[in-house]
Short mmCIF file of C-alpha atoms in Angstrom, two decimals:
data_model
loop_
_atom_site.label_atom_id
_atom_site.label_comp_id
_atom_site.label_asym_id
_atom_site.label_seq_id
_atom_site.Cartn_x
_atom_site.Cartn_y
_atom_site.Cartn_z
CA UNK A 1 -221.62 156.59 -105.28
CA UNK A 2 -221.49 159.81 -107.58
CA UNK A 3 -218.59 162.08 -107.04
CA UNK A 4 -218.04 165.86 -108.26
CA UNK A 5 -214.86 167.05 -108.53
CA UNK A 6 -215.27 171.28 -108.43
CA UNK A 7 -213.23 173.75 -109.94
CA UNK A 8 -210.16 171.29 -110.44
CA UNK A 9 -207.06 171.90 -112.35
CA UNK A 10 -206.10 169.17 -114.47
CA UNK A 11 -202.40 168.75 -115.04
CA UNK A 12 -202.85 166.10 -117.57
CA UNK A 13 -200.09 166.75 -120.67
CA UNK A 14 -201.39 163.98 -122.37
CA UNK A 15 -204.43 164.99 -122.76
CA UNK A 16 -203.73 169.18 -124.16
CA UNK A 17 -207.58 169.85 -124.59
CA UNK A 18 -207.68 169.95 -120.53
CA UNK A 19 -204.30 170.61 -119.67
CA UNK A 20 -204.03 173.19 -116.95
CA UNK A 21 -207.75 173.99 -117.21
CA UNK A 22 -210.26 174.11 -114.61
CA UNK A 23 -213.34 171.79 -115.34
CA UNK A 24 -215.66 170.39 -112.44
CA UNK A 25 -215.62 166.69 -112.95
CA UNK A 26 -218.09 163.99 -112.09
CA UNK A 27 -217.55 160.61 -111.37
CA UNK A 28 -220.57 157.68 -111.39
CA UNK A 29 -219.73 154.33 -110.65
CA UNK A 30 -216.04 154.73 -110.83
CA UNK A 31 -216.04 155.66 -114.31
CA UNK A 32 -216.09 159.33 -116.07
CA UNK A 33 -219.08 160.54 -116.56
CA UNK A 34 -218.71 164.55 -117.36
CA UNK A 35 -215.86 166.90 -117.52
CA UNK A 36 -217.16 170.56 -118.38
CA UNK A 37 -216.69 173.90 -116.99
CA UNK A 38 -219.84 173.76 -114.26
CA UNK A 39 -221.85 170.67 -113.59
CA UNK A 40 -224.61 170.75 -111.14
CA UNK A 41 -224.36 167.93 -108.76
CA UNK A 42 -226.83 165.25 -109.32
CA UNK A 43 -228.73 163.49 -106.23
CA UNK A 44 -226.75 161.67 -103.83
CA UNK A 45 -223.30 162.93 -105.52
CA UNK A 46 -220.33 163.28 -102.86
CA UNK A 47 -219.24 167.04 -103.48
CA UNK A 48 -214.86 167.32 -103.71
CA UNK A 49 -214.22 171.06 -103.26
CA UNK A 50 -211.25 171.31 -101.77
CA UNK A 51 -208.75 174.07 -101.61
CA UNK A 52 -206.57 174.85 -104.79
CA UNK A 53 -207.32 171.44 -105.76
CA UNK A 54 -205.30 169.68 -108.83
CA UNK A 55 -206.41 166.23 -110.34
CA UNK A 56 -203.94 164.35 -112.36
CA UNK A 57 -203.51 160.33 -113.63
CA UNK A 58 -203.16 158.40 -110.93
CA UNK A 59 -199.38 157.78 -109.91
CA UNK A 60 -197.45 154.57 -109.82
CA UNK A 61 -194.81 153.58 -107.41
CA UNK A 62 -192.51 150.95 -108.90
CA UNK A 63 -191.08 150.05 -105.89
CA UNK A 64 -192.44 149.69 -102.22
CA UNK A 65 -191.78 147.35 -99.58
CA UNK A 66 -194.40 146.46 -96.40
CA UNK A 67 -193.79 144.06 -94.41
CA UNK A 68 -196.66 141.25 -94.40
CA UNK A 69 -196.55 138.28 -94.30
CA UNK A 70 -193.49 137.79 -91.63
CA UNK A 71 -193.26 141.56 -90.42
CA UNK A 72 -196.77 142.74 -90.05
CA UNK A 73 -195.33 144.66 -87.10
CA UNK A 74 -193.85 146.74 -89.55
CA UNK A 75 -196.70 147.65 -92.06
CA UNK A 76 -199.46 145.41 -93.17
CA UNK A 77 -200.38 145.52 -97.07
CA UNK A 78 -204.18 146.91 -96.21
CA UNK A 79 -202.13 149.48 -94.12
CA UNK A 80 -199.52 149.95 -96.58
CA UNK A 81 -202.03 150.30 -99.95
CA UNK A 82 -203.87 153.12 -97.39
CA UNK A 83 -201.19 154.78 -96.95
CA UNK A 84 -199.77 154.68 -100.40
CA UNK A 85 -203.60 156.47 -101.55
CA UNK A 86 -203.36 159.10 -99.47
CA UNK A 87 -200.12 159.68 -100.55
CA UNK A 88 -201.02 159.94 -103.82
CA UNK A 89 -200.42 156.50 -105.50
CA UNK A 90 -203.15 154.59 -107.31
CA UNK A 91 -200.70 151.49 -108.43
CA UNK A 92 -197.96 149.99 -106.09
CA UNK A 93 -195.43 147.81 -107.32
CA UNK A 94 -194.75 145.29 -104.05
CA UNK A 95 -191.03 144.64 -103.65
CA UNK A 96 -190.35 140.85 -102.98
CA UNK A 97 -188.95 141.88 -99.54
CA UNK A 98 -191.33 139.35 -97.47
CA UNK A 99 -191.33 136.20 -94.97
CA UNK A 100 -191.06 134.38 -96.55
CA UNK A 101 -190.28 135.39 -99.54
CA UNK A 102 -192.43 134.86 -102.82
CA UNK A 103 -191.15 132.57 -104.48
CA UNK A 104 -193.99 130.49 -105.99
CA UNK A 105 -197.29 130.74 -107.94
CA UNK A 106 -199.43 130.65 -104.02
CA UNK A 107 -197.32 133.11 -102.69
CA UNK A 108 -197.88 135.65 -105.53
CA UNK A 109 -201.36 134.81 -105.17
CA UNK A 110 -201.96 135.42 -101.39
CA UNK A 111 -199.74 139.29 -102.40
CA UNK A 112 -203.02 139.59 -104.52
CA UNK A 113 -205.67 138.19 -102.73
CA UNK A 114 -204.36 140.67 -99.48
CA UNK A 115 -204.56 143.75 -101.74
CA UNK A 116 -208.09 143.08 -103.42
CA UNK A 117 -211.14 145.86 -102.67
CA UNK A 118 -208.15 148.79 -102.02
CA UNK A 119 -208.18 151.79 -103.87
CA UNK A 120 -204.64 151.71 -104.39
CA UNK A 121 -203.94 148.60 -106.45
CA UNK A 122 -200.86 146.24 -105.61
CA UNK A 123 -199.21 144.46 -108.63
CA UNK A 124 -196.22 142.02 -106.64
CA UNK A 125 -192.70 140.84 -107.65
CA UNK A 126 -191.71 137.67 -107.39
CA UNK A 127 -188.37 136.46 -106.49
CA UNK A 128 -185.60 136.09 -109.66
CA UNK A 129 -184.58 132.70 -107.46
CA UNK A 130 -185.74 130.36 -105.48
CA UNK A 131 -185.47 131.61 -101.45
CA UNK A 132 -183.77 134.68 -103.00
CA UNK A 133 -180.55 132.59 -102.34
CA UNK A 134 -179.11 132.91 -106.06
CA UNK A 135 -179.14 129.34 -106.96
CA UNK A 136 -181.69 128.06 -109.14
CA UNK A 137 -184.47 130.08 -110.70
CA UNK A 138 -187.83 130.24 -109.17
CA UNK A 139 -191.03 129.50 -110.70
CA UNK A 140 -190.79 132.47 -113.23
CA UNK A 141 -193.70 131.42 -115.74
CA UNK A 142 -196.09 130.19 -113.04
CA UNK A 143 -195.56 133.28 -111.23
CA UNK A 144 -196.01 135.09 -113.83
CA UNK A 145 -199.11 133.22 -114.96
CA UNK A 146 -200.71 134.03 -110.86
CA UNK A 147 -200.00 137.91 -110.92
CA UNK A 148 -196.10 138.44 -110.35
CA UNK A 149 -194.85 141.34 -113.06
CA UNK A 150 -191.16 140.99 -112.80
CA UNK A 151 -188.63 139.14 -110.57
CA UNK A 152 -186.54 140.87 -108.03
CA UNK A 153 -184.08 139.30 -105.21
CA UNK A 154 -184.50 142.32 -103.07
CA UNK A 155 -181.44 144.27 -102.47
CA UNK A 156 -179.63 141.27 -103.28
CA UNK A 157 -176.77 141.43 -106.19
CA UNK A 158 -177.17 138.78 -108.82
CA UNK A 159 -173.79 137.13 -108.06
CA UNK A 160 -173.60 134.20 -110.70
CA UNK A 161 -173.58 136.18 -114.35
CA UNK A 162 -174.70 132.23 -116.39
CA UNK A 163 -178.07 132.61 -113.62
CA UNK A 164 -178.55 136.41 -115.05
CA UNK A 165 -177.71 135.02 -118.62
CA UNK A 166 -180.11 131.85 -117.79
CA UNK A 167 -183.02 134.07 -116.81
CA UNK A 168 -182.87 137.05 -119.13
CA UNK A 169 -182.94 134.05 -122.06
CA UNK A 170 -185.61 132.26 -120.22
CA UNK A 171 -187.82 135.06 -119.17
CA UNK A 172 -187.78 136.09 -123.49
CA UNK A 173 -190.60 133.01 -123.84
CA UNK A 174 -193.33 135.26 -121.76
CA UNK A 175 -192.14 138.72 -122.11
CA UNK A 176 -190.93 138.53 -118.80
CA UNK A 177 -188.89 141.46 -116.96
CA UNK A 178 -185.86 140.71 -114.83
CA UNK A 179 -184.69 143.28 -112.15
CA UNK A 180 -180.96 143.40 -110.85
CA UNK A 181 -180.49 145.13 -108.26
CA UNK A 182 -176.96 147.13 -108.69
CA UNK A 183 -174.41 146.68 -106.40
CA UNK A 184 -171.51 143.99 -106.22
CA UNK A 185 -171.53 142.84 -103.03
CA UNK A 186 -167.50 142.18 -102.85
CA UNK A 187 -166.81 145.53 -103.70
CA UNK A 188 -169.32 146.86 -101.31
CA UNK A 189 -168.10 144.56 -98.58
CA UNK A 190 -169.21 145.92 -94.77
CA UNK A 191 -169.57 149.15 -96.27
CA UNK A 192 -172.34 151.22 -94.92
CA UNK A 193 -171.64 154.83 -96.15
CA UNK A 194 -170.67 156.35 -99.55
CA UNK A 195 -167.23 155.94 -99.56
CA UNK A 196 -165.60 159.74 -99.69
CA UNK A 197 -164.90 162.23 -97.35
CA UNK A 198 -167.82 161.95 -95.30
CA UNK A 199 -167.34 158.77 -94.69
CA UNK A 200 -163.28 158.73 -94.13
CA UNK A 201 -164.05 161.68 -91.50
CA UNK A 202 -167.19 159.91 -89.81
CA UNK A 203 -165.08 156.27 -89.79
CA UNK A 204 -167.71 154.46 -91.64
CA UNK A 205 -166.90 151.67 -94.12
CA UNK A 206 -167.23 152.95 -97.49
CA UNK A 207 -169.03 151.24 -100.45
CA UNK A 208 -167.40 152.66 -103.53
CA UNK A 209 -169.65 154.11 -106.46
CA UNK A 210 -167.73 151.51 -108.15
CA UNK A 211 -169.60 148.94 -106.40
CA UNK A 212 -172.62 149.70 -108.41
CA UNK A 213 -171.28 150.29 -111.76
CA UNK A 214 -169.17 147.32 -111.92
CA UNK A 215 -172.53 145.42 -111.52
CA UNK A 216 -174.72 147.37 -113.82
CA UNK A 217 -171.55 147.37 -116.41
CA UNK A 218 -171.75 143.40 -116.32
CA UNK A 219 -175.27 143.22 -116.31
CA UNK A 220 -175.39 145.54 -119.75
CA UNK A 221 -172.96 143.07 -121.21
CA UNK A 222 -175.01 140.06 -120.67
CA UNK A 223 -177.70 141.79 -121.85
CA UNK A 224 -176.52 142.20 -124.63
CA UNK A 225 -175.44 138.99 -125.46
CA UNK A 226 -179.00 137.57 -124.40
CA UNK A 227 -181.61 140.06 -125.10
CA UNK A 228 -184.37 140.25 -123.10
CA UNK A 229 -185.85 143.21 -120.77
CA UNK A 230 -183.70 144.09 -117.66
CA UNK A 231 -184.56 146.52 -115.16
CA UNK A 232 -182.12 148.24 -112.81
CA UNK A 233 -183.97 149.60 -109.69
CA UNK A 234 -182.23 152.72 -107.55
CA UNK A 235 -179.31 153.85 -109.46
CA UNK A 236 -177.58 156.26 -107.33
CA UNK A 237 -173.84 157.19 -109.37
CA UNK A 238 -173.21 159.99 -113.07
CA UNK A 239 -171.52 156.67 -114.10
CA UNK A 240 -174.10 154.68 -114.06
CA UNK A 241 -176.53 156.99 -115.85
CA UNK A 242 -173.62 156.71 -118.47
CA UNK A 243 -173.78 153.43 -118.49
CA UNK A 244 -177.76 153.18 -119.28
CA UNK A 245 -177.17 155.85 -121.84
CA UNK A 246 -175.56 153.93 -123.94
CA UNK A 247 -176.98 150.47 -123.07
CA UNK A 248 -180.12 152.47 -124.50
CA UNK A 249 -178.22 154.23 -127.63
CA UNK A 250 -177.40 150.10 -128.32
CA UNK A 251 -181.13 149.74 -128.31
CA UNK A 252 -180.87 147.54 -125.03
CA UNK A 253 -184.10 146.92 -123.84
CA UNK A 254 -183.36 148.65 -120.39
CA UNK A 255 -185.39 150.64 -117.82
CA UNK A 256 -184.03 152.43 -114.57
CA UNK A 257 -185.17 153.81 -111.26
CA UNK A 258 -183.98 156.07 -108.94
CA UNK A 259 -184.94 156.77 -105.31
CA UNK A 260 -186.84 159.85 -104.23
CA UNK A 261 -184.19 160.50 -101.03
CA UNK A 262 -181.10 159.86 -103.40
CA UNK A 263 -182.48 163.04 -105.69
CA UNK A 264 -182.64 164.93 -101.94
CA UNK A 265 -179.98 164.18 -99.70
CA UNK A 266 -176.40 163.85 -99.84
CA UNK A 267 -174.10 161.77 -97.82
CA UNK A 268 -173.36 165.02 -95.52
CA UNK A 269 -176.72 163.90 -93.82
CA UNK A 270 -174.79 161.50 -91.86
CA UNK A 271 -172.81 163.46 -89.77
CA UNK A 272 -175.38 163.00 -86.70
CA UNK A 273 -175.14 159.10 -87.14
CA UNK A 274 -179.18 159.27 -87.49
CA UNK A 275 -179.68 155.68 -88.82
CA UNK A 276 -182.62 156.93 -90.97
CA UNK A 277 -180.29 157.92 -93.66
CA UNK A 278 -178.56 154.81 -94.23
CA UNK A 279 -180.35 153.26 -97.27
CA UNK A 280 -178.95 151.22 -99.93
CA UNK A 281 -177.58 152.42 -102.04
CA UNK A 282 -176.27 154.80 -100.13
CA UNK A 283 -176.59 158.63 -100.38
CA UNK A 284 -173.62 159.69 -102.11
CA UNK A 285 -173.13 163.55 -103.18
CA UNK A 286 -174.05 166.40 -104.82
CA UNK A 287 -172.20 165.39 -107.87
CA UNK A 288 -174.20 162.38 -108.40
CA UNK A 289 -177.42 163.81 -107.51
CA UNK A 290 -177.00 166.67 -110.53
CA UNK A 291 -176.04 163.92 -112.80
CA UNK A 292 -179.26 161.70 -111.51
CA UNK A 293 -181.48 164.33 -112.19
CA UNK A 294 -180.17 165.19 -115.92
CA UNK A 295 -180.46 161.65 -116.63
CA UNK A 296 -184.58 161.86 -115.47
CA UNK A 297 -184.53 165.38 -117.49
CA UNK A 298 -183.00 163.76 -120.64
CA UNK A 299 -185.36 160.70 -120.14
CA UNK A 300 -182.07 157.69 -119.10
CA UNK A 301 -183.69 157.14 -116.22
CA UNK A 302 -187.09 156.49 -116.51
CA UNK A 303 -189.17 155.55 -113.45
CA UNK A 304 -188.39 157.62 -109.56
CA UNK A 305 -189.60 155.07 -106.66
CA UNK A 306 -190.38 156.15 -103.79
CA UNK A 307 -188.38 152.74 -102.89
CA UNK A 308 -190.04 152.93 -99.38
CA UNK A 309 -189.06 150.71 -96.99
CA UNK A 310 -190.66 150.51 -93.19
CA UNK A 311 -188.60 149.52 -90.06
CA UNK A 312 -189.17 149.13 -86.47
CA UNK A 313 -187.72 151.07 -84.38
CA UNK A 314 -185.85 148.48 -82.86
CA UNK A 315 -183.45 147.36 -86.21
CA UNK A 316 -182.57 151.70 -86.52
CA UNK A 317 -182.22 152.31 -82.93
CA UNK A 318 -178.84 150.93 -82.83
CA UNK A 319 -175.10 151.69 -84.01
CA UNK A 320 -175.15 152.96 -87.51
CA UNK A 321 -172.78 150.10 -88.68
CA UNK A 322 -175.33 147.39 -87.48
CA UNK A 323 -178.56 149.42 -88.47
CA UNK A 324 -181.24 148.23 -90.99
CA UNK A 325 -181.25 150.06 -94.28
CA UNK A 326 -183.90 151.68 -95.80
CA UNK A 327 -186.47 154.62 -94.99
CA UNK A 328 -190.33 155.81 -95.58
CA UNK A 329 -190.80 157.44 -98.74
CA UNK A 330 -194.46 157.32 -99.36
CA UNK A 331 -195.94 160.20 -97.87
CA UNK A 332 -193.35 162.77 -98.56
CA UNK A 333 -192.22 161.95 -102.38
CA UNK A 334 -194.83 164.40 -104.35
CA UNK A 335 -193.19 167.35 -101.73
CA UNK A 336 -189.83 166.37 -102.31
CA UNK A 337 -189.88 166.38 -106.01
CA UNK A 338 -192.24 168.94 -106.33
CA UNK A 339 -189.81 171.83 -105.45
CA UNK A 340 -186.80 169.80 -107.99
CA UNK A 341 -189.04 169.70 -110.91
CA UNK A 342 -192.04 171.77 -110.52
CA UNK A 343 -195.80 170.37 -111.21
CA UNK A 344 -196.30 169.56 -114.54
CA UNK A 345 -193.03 167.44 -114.69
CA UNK A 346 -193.34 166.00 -111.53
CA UNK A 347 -196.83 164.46 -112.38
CA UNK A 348 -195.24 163.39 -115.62
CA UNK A 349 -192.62 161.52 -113.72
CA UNK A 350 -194.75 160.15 -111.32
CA UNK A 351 -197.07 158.27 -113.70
CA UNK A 352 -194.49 156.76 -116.18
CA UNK A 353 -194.32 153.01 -116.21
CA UNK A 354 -197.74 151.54 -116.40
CA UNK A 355 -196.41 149.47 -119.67
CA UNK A 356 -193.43 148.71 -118.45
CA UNK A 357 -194.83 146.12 -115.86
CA UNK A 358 -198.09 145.46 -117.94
CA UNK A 359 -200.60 147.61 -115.95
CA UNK A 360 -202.88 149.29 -117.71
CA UNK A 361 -202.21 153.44 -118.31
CA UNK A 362 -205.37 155.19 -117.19
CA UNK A 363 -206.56 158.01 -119.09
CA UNK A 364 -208.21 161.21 -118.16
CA UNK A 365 -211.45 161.40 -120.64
CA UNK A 366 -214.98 160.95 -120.47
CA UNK A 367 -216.14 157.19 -120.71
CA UNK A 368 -212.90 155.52 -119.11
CA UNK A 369 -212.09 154.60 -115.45
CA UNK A 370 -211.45 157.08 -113.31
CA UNK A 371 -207.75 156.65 -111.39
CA UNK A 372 -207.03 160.26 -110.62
CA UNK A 373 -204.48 161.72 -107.67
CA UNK A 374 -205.77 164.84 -106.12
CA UNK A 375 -203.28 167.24 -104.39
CA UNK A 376 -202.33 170.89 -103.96
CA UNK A 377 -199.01 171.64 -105.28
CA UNK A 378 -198.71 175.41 -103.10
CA UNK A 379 -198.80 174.62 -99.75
CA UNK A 380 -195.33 174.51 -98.34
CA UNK A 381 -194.69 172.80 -94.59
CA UNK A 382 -191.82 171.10 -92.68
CA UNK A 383 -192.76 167.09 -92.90
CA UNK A 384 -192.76 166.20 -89.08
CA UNK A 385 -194.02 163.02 -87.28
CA UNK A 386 -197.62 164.19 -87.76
CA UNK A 387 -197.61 163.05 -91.47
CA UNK A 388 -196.52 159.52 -91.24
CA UNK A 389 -199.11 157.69 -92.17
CA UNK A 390 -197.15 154.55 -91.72
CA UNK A 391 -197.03 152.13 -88.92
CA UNK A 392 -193.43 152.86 -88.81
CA UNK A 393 -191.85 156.13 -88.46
CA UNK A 394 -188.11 155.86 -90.18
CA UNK A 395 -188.71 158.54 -92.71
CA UNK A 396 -185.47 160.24 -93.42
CA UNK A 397 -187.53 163.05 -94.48
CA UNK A 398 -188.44 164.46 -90.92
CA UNK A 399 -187.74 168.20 -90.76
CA UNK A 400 -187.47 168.54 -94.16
CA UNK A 401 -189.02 171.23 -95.76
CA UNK A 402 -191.64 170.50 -98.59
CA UNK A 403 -193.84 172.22 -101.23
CA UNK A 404 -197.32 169.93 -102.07
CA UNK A 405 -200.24 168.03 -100.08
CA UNK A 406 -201.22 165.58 -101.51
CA UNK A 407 -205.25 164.97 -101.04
CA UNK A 408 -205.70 161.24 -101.85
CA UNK A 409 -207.41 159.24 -104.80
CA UNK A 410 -210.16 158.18 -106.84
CA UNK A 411 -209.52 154.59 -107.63
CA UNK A 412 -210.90 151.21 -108.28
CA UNK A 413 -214.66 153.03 -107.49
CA UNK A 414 -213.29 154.25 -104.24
CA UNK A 415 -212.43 157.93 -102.93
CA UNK A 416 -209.66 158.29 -100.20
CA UNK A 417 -209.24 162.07 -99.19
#
C-alpha cells in the first residue's frame, strides 16, 4: 500500500532541513519514498490528511507491562502492541512482569513470536534471575542470543550485592545491560505511600525516599567496582538524580528512567484512597517532581516510560493497603508531557533510547524505513474512560486534563490511525 502524508509538520530536530516544516510525505512499501512541499497522490495511495497533523520518529517506550502469558485477562500482547500504536509508540520495551516469568531462551522467544506482524514492535526483558527469586542468574547469554535486550526482576530489589556484582561482570562478555530496580525492600517494608505528611495524616505506611537511594547508592558502588552497563528504571527522589549525576560525572556507564505519572502527580492525590494512584515507587511531592524534571532538562535522566502497568479491577477494588500497584500510562503520556515540556522537547524525549537496548534509531529521510508517530499537539481535553484503549481501565490519569491527540503510526509497513 502507498500512503501520503499531506501538509504535515515534521518535528524532527535531528534532521534541521525539515524541522518544523510542512512537506506532504509519501510512503511505498513501508519505506520513504518522497518528502517535498506538494506531491500528487499516485494510484491506489491511502490519502493521511488529518487535522493539524504533526509526524515525528516513531517513539519508544522503555518500559511496559501486559499481562500474557498468565494474565491475558488483563491485556494480551496483540492488544497491548495496538494499543501502544495508537498511542503513539512504534517500539515497546516488554517488562519481564509475566506467568511465568521469562526466564529462558523459549520464553523470550514465544515474547517475540506473540508480537510478530504488529506495527508497534515488542523488544522483551528477560529476568536478571532465575524465577525472579534472586538466587542464581538466569540464562543471560542464551536469552540474549533469542531476543531478550536487558534483564529485569520486575519491581523486585536486587537484594544480594555479590549476584549484582556477579551479573554486571558477567553480562561485560556480550554487552549485556542489567536493570535494578531501586528500592530496598527493608527500608520500604509494608509501606504503601510516600512517607511524609500525606501519608502520617492519611495513616498509610510510609516508604522513605531513602528506600530508593540507599539502593541506587549501593548499586553505583558496585558499579563501579565492576564496570559494566546498569540501568535504573523509575527513579522517583532529587537524591537520586544526585546520585546518577555523579555516577555519570565518574563516567559510570549508567542510564535512568522515570515514570510519566511521577512527573504529574504528587502524593496529595491520595487523599480519596483511589487505589489507582498507588504505584511503585510511589508518588512523592512536588519537591521531587521539580528536581525529576531538571534532571530530564539537564539530560541525568535519560529515558521517561510510560511504565504502564494494567490491572483488573478486582486486585484495585480493595483497601488501599492490600491494592495492586501500578496504573495505565499508554494512552495518556504524549498529553501529560506535552503541557511540562512543550512539542519539540517532548518528541525529543520520547524517542531517546533506541541504542541503549540495541534497536535500531529510525530516521526521517528519503530512502529509509518509515517509523513515524502522527499526532496533534493543540487539542486540549479531560482524559475520561472513553480513551482507554486498554482492556483494563486503572489509569490514574482519569479526569486529568491534557494538551495532544495522538493519531497513531506508520510502522513495520503498517498504518494505525
Amino acid at each position: 500500500m502507498n500512503i501520503l502524508l499531506k501538509s504535515t509538520k515534521i518535528v524532527c530536530p535531528e534532521n534541521r532541513e525539515l524541522h518544523l516544516k510542512k512537506r506532504d510525505i509519501l510512503i511505498k512499501k513501508g519505506i520513504i519514498e518522497k518528502i517535498a512541499a506538494s506531491i500528487d497522490p499516485p494510484s491506489n495511495t491511502k490519502l493521511v490528511d488529518l487535522k493539524n497533523l504533526h509526524v515525528s520518529l516513531g517513539w519508544l517506550d522503555t518500559g511496559v507491562s501486559f499481562g500474557e502469558p498468565g494474565h491475558e485477562e488483563r491485556e494480551t500482547i496483540s492488544h497491548g502492541l495496538h494499543v501502544a500504536g495508537k498511542s503513539g509508540f512504534t517500539d515497546i520495551v516488554l517488562y519481564s512482569s509475566t506467568s511465568p516469568v521469562p526466564d529462558t531462551s523459549s520464553d523470550v522467544v514465544f515474547l517475540k513470536e506473540r508480537g510478530q506482524g504488529k506495527a508497534t514492535s515488542l523488544y522483551p526483558l528477560g529476568t536478571l534471575t532465575k524465577n525472579s527469586e534472586g538466587n542464581d542468574l538466569a540464562e543471560l547469554f542464551d536469552m540474549k542470543n533469542a531476543g531478550a535486550v536487558a534483564y529485569y526482576d520486575f519491581k523486585q530489589q536486587i537484594s544480594n550485592p555479590n549476584l549484582l556484582k556477579i551479573a554486571l561482570q558477567y553480562a561485560q562478555n556480550f554487552g549485556g545491560l542489567v536493570f535494578s530496580f531501586p528500592q530496598e525492600g527493608s527500608i520500604k517494608g509494608i509501606g504503601v505511600a510516600h512517607e511524609g505528611v500525606v501519608s502520617t495524616t492519611l495513616g498509610l505506611k510510609g516508604i522513605p525516599a531513602l528506600a530508593e537511594e540507599l539502593q541506587i547508592a549501593r548499586d553505583l558502588f558496585i558499579l563501579e567496582y565492576t564496570g559494566g552497563k546498569l540501568h535504573i528504571p523509575t527513579i522517583s527522589t532529587a537524591e537520586s538524580v544526585k546520585l546518577i549525576a555523579n555516577a555519570k560525572k565518574k563516567g559510570l556507564d549508567v542510564t535512568c528512567s522515570v515514570a510519566v505519572h511521577n512527573l504529574v502527580f504528587t502524593d496529595e492525590s491520595l487523599q480519596d484512597f483511589d487505589t489507582n494512584y498507588k504505584v511503585s515507587p510511589p508518588l512523592r511531592t512536588q519537591k521531587e517532581i521539580k528536581a525529576l524534571i531538571k534532571g530530564l532538562k539537564d539530560g541525568t535522566i535519560d529515558y521517561i516510560t510510560t511504565d504502564h502497568i494494567p490491572m483488573d479491577v478486582e486486585e484495585k477494588r480493595v483497601e488501599f493497603d492490600n491494592a495492586a500497584d501500578g496504573t495505565l500510562g499508554l494512552e495518556s503520556a504524549f498529553g501529560a508531557l506535552n503541557p511540562l515540556f512543550g512539542v519539540e522537547e517532548t518528541v525529543a524525549l520520547l524517542t531517546k533510547g533506541h541504542e541503549r537496548f540495541g534497536i535500531q534509531s529510525p530516521s526521517l529521510e528519503e530512502g529509509q524505513k518509515a517509523c513515524l508517530t502522527l499526532f496533534d499537539p493543540e487539542t486540549e481535553y479531560t482524559f475520561g474512560m472513553g480513551d482507554i484503549l486498554s482492556t483494563s481501565k486503572n489509569s490514574m490519569f482519569l479526569g486529568a486534563p491534557l494538551k495532544g491527540k495522538v493519531y497513531g503510526i506508520i510502522n513495520n509497513s503498517h498504518i494505525l490511525i
